[in-house]
Short mmCIF file of C-alpha atoms and ligand atoms in Angstrom, two decimals:
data_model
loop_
_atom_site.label_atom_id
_atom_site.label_comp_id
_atom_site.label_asym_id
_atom_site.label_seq_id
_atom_site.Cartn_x
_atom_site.Cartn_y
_atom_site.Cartn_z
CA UNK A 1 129.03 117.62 68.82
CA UNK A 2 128.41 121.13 68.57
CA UNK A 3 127.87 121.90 64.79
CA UNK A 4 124.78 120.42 63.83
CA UNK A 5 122.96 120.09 60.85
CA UNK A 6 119.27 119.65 60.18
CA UNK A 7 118.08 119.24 56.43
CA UNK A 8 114.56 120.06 55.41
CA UNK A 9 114.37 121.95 58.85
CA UNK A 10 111.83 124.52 57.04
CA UNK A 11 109.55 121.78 56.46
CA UNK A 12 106.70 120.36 58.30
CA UNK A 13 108.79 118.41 61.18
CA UNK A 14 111.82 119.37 60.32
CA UNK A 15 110.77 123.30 61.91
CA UNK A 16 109.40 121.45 64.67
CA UNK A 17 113.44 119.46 65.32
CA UNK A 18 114.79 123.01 64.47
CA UNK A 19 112.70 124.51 66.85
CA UNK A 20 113.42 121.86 69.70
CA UNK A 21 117.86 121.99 69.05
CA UNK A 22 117.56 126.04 68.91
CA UNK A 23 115.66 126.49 72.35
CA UNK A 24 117.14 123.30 73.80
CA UNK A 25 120.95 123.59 72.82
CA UNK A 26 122.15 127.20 73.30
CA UNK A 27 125.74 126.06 72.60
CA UNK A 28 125.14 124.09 69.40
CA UNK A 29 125.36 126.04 66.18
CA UNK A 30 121.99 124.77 64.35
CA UNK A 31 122.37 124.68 60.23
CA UNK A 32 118.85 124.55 58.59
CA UNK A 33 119.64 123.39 54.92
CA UNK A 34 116.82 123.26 52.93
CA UNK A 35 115.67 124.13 49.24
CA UNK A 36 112.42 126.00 49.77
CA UNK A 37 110.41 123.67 48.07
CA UNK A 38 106.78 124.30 47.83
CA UNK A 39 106.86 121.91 50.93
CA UNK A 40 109.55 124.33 52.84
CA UNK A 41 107.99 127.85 54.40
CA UNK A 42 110.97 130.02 56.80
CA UNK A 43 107.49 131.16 58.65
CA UNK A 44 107.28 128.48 60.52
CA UNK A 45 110.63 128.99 62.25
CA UNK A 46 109.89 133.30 62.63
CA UNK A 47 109.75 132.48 66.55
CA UNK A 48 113.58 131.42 66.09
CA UNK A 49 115.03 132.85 63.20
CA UNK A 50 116.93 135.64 65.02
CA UNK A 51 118.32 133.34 67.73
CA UNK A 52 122.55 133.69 67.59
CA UNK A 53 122.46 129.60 67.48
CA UNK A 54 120.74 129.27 64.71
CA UNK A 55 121.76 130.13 60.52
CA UNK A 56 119.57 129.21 57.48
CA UNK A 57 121.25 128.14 54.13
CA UNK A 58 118.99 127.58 50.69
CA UNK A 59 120.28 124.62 49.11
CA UNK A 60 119.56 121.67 46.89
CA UNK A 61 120.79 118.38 48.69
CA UNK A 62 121.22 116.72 45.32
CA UNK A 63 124.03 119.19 44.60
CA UNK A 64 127.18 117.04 45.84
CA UNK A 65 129.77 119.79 45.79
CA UNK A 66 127.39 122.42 47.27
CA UNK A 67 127.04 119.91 50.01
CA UNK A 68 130.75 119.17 50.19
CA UNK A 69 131.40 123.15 50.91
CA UNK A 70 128.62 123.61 53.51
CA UNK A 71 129.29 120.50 55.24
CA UNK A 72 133.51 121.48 55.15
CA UNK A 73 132.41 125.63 55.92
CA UNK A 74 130.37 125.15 58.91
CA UNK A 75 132.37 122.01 60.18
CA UNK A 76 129.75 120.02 60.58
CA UNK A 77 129.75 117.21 63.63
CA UNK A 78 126.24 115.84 63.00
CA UNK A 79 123.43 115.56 60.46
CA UNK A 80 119.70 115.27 61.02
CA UNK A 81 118.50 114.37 57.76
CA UNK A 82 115.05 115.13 57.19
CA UNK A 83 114.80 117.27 53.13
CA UNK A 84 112.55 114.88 51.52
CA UNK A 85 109.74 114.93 48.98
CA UNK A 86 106.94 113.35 51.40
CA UNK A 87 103.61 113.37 49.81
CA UNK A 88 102.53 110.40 48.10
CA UNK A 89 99.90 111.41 46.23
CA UNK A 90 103.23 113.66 44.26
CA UNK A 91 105.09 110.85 43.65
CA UNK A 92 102.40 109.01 42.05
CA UNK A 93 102.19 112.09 39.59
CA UNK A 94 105.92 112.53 39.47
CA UNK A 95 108.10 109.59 40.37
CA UNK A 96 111.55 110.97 39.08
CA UNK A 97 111.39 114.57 41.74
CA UNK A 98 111.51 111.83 44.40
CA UNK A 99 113.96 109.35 43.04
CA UNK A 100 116.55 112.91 42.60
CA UNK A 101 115.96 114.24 46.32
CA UNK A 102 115.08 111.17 48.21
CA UNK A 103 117.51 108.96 46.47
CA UNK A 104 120.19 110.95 45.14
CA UNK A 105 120.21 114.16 47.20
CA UNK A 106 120.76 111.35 50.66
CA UNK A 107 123.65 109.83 48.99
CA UNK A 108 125.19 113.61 48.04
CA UNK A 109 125.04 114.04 51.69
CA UNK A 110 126.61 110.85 52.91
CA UNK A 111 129.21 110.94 50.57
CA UNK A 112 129.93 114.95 51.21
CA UNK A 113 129.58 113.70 55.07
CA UNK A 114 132.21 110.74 54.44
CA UNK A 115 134.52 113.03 52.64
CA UNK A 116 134.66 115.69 55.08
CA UNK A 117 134.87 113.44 57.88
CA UNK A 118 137.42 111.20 56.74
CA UNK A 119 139.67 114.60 56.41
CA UNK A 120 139.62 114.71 59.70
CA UNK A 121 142.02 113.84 62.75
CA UNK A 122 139.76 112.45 64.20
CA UNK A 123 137.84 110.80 61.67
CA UNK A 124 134.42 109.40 62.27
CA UNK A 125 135.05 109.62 66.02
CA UNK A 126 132.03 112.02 67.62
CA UNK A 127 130.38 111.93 64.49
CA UNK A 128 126.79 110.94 63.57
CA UNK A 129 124.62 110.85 60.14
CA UNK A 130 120.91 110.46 61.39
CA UNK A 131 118.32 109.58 58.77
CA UNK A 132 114.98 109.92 59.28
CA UNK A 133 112.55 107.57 57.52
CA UNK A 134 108.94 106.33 57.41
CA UNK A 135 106.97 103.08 58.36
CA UNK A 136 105.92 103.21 54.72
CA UNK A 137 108.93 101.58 53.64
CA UNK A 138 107.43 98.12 55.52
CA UNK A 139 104.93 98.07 52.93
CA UNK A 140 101.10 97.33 54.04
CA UNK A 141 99.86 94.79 57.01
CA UNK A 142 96.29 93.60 57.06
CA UNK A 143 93.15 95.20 57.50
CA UNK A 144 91.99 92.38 60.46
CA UNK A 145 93.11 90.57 63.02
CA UNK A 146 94.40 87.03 62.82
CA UNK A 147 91.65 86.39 65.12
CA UNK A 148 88.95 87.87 62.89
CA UNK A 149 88.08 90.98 64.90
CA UNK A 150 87.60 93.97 62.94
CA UNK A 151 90.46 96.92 63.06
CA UNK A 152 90.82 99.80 64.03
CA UNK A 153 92.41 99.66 67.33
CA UNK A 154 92.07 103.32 67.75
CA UNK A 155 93.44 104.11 71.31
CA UNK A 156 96.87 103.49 72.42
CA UNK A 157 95.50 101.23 75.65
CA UNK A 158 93.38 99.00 73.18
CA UNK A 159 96.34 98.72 71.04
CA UNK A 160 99.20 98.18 73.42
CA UNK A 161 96.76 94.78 73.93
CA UNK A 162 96.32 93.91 70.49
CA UNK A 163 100.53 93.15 70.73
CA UNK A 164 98.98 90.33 73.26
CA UNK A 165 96.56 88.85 70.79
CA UNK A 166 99.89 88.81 68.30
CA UNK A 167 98.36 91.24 65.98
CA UNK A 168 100.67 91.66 63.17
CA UNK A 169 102.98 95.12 63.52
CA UNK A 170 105.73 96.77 61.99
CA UNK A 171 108.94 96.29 63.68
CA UNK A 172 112.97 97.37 63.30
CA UNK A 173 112.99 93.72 61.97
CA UNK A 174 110.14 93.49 59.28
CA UNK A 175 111.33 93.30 55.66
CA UNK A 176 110.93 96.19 53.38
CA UNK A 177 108.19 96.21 50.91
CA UNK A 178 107.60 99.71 49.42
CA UNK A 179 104.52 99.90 47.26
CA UNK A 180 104.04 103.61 46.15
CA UNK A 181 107.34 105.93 44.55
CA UNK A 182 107.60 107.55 48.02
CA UNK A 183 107.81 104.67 50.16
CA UNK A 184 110.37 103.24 47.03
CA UNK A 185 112.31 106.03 46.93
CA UNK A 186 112.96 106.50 50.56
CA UNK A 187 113.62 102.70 50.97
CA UNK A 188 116.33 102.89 48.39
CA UNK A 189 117.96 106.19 50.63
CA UNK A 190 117.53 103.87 54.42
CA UNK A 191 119.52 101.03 52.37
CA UNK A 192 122.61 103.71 51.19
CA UNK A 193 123.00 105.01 54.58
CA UNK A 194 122.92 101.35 55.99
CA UNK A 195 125.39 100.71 52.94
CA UNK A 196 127.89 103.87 53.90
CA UNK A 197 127.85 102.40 57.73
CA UNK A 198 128.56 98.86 56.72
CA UNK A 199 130.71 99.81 53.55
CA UNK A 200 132.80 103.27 54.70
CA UNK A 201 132.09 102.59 58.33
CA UNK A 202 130.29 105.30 58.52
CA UNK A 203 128.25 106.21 62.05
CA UNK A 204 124.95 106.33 60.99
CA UNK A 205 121.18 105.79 62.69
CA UNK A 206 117.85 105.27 60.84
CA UNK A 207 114.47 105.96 62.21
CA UNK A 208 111.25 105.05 61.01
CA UNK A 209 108.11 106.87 62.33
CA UNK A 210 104.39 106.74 61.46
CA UNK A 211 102.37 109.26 60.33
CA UNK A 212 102.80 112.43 61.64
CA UNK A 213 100.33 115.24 62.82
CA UNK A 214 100.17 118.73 64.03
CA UNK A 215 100.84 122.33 63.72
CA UNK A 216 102.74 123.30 59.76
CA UNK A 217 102.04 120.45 58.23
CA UNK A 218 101.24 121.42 54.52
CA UNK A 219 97.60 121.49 53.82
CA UNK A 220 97.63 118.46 51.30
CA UNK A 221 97.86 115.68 53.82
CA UNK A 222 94.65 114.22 54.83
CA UNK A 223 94.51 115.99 58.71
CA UNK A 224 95.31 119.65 57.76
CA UNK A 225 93.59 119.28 54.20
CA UNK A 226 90.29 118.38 55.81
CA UNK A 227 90.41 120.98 58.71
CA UNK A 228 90.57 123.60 56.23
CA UNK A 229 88.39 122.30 53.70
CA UNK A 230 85.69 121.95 56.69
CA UNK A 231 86.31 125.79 57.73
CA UNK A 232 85.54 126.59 54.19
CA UNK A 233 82.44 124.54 53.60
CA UNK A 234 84.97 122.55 50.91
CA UNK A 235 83.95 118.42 49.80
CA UNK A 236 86.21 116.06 52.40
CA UNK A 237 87.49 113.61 49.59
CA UNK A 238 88.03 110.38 51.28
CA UNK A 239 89.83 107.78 49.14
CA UNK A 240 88.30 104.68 48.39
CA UNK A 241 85.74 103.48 50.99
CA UNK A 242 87.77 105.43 53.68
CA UNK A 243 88.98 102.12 55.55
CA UNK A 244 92.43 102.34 55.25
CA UNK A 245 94.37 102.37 58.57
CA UNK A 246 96.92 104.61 59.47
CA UNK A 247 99.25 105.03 62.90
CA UNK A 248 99.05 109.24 64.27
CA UNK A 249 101.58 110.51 66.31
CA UNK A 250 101.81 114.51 67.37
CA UNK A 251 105.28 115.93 65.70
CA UNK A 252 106.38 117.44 68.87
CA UNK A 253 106.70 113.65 70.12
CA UNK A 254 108.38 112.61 66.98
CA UNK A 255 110.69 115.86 67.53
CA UNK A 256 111.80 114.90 70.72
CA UNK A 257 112.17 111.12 69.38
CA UNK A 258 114.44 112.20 67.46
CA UNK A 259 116.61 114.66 70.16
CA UNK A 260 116.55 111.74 72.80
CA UNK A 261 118.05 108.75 70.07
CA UNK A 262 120.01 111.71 68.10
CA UNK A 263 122.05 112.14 72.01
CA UNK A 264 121.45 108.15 73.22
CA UNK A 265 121.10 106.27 70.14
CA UNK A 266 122.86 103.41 69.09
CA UNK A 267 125.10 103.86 65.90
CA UNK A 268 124.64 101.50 63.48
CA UNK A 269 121.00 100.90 64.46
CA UNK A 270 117.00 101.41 63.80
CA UNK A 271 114.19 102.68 65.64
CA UNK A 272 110.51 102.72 65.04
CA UNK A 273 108.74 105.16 66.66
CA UNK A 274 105.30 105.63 67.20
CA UNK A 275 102.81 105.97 69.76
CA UNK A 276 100.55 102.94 69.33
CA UNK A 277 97.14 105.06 67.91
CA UNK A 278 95.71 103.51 64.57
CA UNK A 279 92.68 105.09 63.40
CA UNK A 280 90.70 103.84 60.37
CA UNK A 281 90.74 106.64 57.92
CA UNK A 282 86.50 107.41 58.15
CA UNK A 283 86.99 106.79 61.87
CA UNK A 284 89.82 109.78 62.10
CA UNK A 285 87.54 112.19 59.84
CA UNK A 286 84.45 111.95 61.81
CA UNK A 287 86.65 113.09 65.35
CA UNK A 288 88.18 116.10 62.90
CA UNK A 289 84.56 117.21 62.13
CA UNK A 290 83.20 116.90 65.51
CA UNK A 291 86.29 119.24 66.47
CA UNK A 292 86.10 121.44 64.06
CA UNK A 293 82.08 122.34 63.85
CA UNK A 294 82.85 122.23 67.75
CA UNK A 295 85.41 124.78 68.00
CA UNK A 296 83.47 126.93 65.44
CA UNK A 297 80.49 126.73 67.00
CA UNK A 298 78.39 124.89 64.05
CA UNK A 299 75.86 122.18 65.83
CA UNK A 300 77.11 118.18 66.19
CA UNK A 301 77.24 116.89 63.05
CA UNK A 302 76.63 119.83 60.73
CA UNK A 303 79.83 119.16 58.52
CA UNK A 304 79.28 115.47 58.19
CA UNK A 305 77.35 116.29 54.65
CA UNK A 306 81.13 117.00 53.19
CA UNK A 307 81.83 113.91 53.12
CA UNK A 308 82.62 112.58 49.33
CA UNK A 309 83.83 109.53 48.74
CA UNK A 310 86.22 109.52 45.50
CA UNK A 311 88.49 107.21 43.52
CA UNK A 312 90.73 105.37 45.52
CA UNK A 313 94.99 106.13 45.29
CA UNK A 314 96.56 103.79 43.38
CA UNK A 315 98.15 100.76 45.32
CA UNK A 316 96.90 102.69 48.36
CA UNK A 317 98.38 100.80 51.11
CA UNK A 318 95.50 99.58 53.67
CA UNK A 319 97.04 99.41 57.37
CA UNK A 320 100.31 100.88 59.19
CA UNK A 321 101.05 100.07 62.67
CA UNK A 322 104.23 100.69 64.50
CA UNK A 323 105.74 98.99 67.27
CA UNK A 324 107.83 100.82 68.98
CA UNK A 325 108.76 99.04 72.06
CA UNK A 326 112.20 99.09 71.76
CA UNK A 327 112.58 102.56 71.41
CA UNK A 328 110.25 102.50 75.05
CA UNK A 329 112.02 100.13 76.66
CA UNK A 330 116.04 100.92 75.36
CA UNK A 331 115.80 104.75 75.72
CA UNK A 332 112.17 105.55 77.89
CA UNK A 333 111.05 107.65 75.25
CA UNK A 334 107.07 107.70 75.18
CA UNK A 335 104.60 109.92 73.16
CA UNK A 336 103.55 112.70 75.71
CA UNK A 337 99.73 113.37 74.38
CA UNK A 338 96.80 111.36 74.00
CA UNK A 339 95.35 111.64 70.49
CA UNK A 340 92.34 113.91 71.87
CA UNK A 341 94.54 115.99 73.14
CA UNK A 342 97.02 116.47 69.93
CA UNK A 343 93.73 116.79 67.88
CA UNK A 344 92.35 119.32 69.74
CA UNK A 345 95.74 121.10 69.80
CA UNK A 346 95.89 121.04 65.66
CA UNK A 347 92.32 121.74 65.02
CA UNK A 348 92.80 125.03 67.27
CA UNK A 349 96.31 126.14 65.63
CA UNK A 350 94.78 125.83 62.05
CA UNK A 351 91.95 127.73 62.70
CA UNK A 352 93.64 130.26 64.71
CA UNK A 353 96.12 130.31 61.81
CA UNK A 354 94.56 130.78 58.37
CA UNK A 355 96.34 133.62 57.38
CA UNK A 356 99.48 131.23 57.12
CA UNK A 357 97.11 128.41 54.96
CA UNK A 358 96.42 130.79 52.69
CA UNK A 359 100.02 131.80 52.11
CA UNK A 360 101.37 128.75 52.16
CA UNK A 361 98.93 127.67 49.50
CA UNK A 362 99.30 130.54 47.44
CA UNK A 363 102.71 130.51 46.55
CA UNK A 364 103.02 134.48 47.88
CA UNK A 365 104.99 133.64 50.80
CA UNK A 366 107.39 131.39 49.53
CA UNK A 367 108.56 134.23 47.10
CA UNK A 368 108.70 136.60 49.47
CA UNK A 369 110.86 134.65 51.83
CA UNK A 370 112.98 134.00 48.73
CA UNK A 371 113.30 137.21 47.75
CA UNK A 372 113.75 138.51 51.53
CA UNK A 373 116.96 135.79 51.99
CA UNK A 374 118.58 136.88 48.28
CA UNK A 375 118.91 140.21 49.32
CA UNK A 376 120.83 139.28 52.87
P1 NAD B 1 107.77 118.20 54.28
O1 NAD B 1 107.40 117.91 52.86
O2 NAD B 1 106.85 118.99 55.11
O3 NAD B 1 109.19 118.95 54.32
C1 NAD B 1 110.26 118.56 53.53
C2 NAD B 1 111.29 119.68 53.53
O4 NAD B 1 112.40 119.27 52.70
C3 NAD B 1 110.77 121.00 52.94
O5 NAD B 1 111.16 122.07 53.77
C4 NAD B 1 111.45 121.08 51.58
O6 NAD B 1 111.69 122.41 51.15
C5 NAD B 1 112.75 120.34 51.83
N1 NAD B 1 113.32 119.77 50.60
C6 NAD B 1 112.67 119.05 49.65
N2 NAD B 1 113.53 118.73 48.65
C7 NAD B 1 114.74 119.24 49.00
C8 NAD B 1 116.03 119.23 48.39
N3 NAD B 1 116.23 118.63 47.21
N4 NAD B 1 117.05 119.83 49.03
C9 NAD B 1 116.85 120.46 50.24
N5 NAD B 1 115.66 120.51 50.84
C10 NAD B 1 114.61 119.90 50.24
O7 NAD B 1 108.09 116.77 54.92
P2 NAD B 1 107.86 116.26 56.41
O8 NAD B 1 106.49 115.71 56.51
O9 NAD B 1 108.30 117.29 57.37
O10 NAD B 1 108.87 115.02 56.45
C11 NAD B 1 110.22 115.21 56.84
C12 NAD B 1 110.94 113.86 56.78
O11 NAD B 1 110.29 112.95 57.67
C13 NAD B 1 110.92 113.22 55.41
O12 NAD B 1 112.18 112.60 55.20
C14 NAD B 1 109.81 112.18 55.49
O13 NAD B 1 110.06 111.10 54.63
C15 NAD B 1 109.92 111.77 56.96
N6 NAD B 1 108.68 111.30 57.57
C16 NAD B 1 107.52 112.02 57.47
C17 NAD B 1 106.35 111.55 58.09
C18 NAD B 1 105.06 112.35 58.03
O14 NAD B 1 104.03 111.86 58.48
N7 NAD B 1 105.06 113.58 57.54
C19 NAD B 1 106.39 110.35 58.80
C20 NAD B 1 107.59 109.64 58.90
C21 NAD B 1 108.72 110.13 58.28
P1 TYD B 2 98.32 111.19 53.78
O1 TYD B 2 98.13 112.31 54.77
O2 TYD B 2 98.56 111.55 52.35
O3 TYD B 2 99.51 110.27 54.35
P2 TYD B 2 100.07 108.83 53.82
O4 TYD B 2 99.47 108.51 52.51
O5 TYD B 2 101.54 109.08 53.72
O6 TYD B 2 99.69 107.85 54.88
O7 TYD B 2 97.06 110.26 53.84
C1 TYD B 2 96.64 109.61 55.03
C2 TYD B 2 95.51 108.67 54.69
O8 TYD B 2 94.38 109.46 54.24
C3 TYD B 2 95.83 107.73 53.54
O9 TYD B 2 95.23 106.47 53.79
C4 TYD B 2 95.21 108.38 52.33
C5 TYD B 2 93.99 109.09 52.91
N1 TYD B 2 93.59 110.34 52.23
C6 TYD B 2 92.28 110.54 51.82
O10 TYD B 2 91.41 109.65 52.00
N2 TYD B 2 91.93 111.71 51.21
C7 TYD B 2 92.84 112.70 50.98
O11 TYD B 2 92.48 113.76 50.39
C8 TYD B 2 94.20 112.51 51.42
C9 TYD B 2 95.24 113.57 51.21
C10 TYD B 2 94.52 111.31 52.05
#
């Protein structure tokens, strides 16, 4: 394959898979198709923008024949498929935006994909449609153990030995269950592409991941919305009673996830992936406020008072947890940083990087970028 193409690569960790293929691959041509949502920022790919391997092209997946002539133009071997709506607090407020991307703009793509390929001589020979997904799609596992002990597991050793005590986790087998419009609406796209394999024949891969952290992720998610909020003396509103669980990984692991079972995966199959690190939600706030006040020199504990606890989300799901064993023991893929580490790592880049908060948050930048890429 040497024509790749990565939607949603100006996203969150969709720059970070754009970032990996451009450095890594010299001789593939890289296509970053995205839409520039409020979600999508060409910033946080300036480091690779001007590489010869790499093009950017603004467009809507949902628009089938735009997708049929970039897919045909750039003769497109393989698709990373990351454009999403991803915020669930959104599709709560706005159900139908993620039912027309999610939904309909992944079945524009397979179907521009099937076309094109089928044209070919070769066919669907050396061809792959990757989708990425999200545990969320399992649905919601219980807050404690069968054995009555209280969660979290919080460290990937203490976890790796809750699989002994038969603790329950998500794997490639568990049923899906989708409870919010996110989860529902990226369900529905995992069963098309499964449908174009088994229907069209079509070579496809599905991956679901937990919950990502790290550098660019947009400051309404709970890790990058609280660092900032901290750093400007801002209420911390934690959702319910703050015990919900939820399964970190750093993107960069995630990223390279996805390059090792995008080269060595299996067609036709599913991966989890995720690095065996649940944190309760009040337990994962306290270690972002001890970093924070740390790193900006406030004393232990000074930030704690931002705390507020507010209404809860609607159907807010209480506990992810991936296991991701097969992906460990089938392709050796394993997350390279402990949590501390990828904390510490994230707390530092969004303080050192405020400037970019504030335009990402503003609206500014976006424009500009706009503007800058209409006039090429
Ligand atoms: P994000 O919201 O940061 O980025 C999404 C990108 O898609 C943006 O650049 C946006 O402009 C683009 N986009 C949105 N609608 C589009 C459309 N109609 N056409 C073209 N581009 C469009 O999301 P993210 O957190 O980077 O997530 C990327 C993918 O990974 C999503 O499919 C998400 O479901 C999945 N995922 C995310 C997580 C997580 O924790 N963030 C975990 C597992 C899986
Ligand atoms: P989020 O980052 O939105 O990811 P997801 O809902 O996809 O898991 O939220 C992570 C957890 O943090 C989730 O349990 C909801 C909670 N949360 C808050 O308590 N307060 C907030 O302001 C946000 C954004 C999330």
């Amino acid at each position: 394959m040497k024509n790749i193409l990565i939607t949603g690569g100006a996203g969150f960790i969709g720059s970070h898979v754009v970032r990996l293929f451009v450095t890594k691959y010299p001789d593939y041509n890289i296509v970053n198709l995205d839409k520039l949502t409020y979600a999508g920022n060409l910033a946080n790919l300036k480091d690779v923008e001007n590489r010869p391997n790499y093009t950017f092209v603004k467009a809507d997946i949902a628009d089938l024949d735009l997708m049929r002539s970039i897919i045909r133009d750039h003769r497109i071997d393989g698709i990373i498929h990351l454009a999403a709506e991803s915020h669930v607090d959104r599709s709560i407020r706005d159900p139908f935006t993620f039912a027309r991307t999610n939904v309909m703009g992944t079945l524009s793509l397979l179907q521009a994909a099937k076309e094109y390929w089928e044209s070919l001589p070769e066919g669907f020979n050396g061809k792959l449609f990757y989708h990425i997904s999200t545990d969320e799609v399992y649905g919601a596992l219980q807050l404690n153990r069968p054995d009555g002990v209280e969660a979290p597991f919080s460290t990937r050793a203490s976890s790796e030995r809750e699989l002994a005590f038969g603790t329950d986790f998500f794997t490639e087998a568990t049923a899906y269950n989708p409870h919010s419009p996110y989860s529902a609406s990226k369900a529905s796209s995992d069963h098309f592409v499964r449908a174009y394999h088994d229907t069209y024949g079509l070579p496809t891969i599905v991956t679901n991941c937990s919950n990502n952290y790290g550098p660019y992720q947009f400051p309404e998610k709970l890790i990058p919305l609280f660092i900032n909020n901290i750093r400007q003396r801002k209420p911390l509103p934690v959702y319910g009673r703050g015990e919900n669980v939820r399964d970190w990984l750093f993107v960069e692991d995630h990223a390279r996830a996805i390059d090792l079972i995008f080269h060595r995966g299996k067609v036709a199959d599913t991966y989890n992936i995720g690095g065996f690190n649940e944190w309760k939600n009040i337990d994962l706030i306290k270690v972002i406020i001890k970093t924070v006040d740390r790193l900006l020199g406030n004393p232990d504990g000074y930030s704690l008072d931002l705390i507020t606890y507010v209404t809860d989300r609607p159907g807010h799901d209480m506990r992810y947890a991936i296991d991701s064993r097969k992906l460990q023991s089938e392709l050796g893929w394993e997350p390279s940083l402990q949590f501390e580490e990828g904390i510490e790592k994230t707390v530092r880049w969004y303080l050192a990087n405020e400037q970019w908060v504030n335009n990402v948050t503003s609206g500014d930048y976006r424009r500009y970028y706009e503007e800058m890429y209409s006039n090429r």
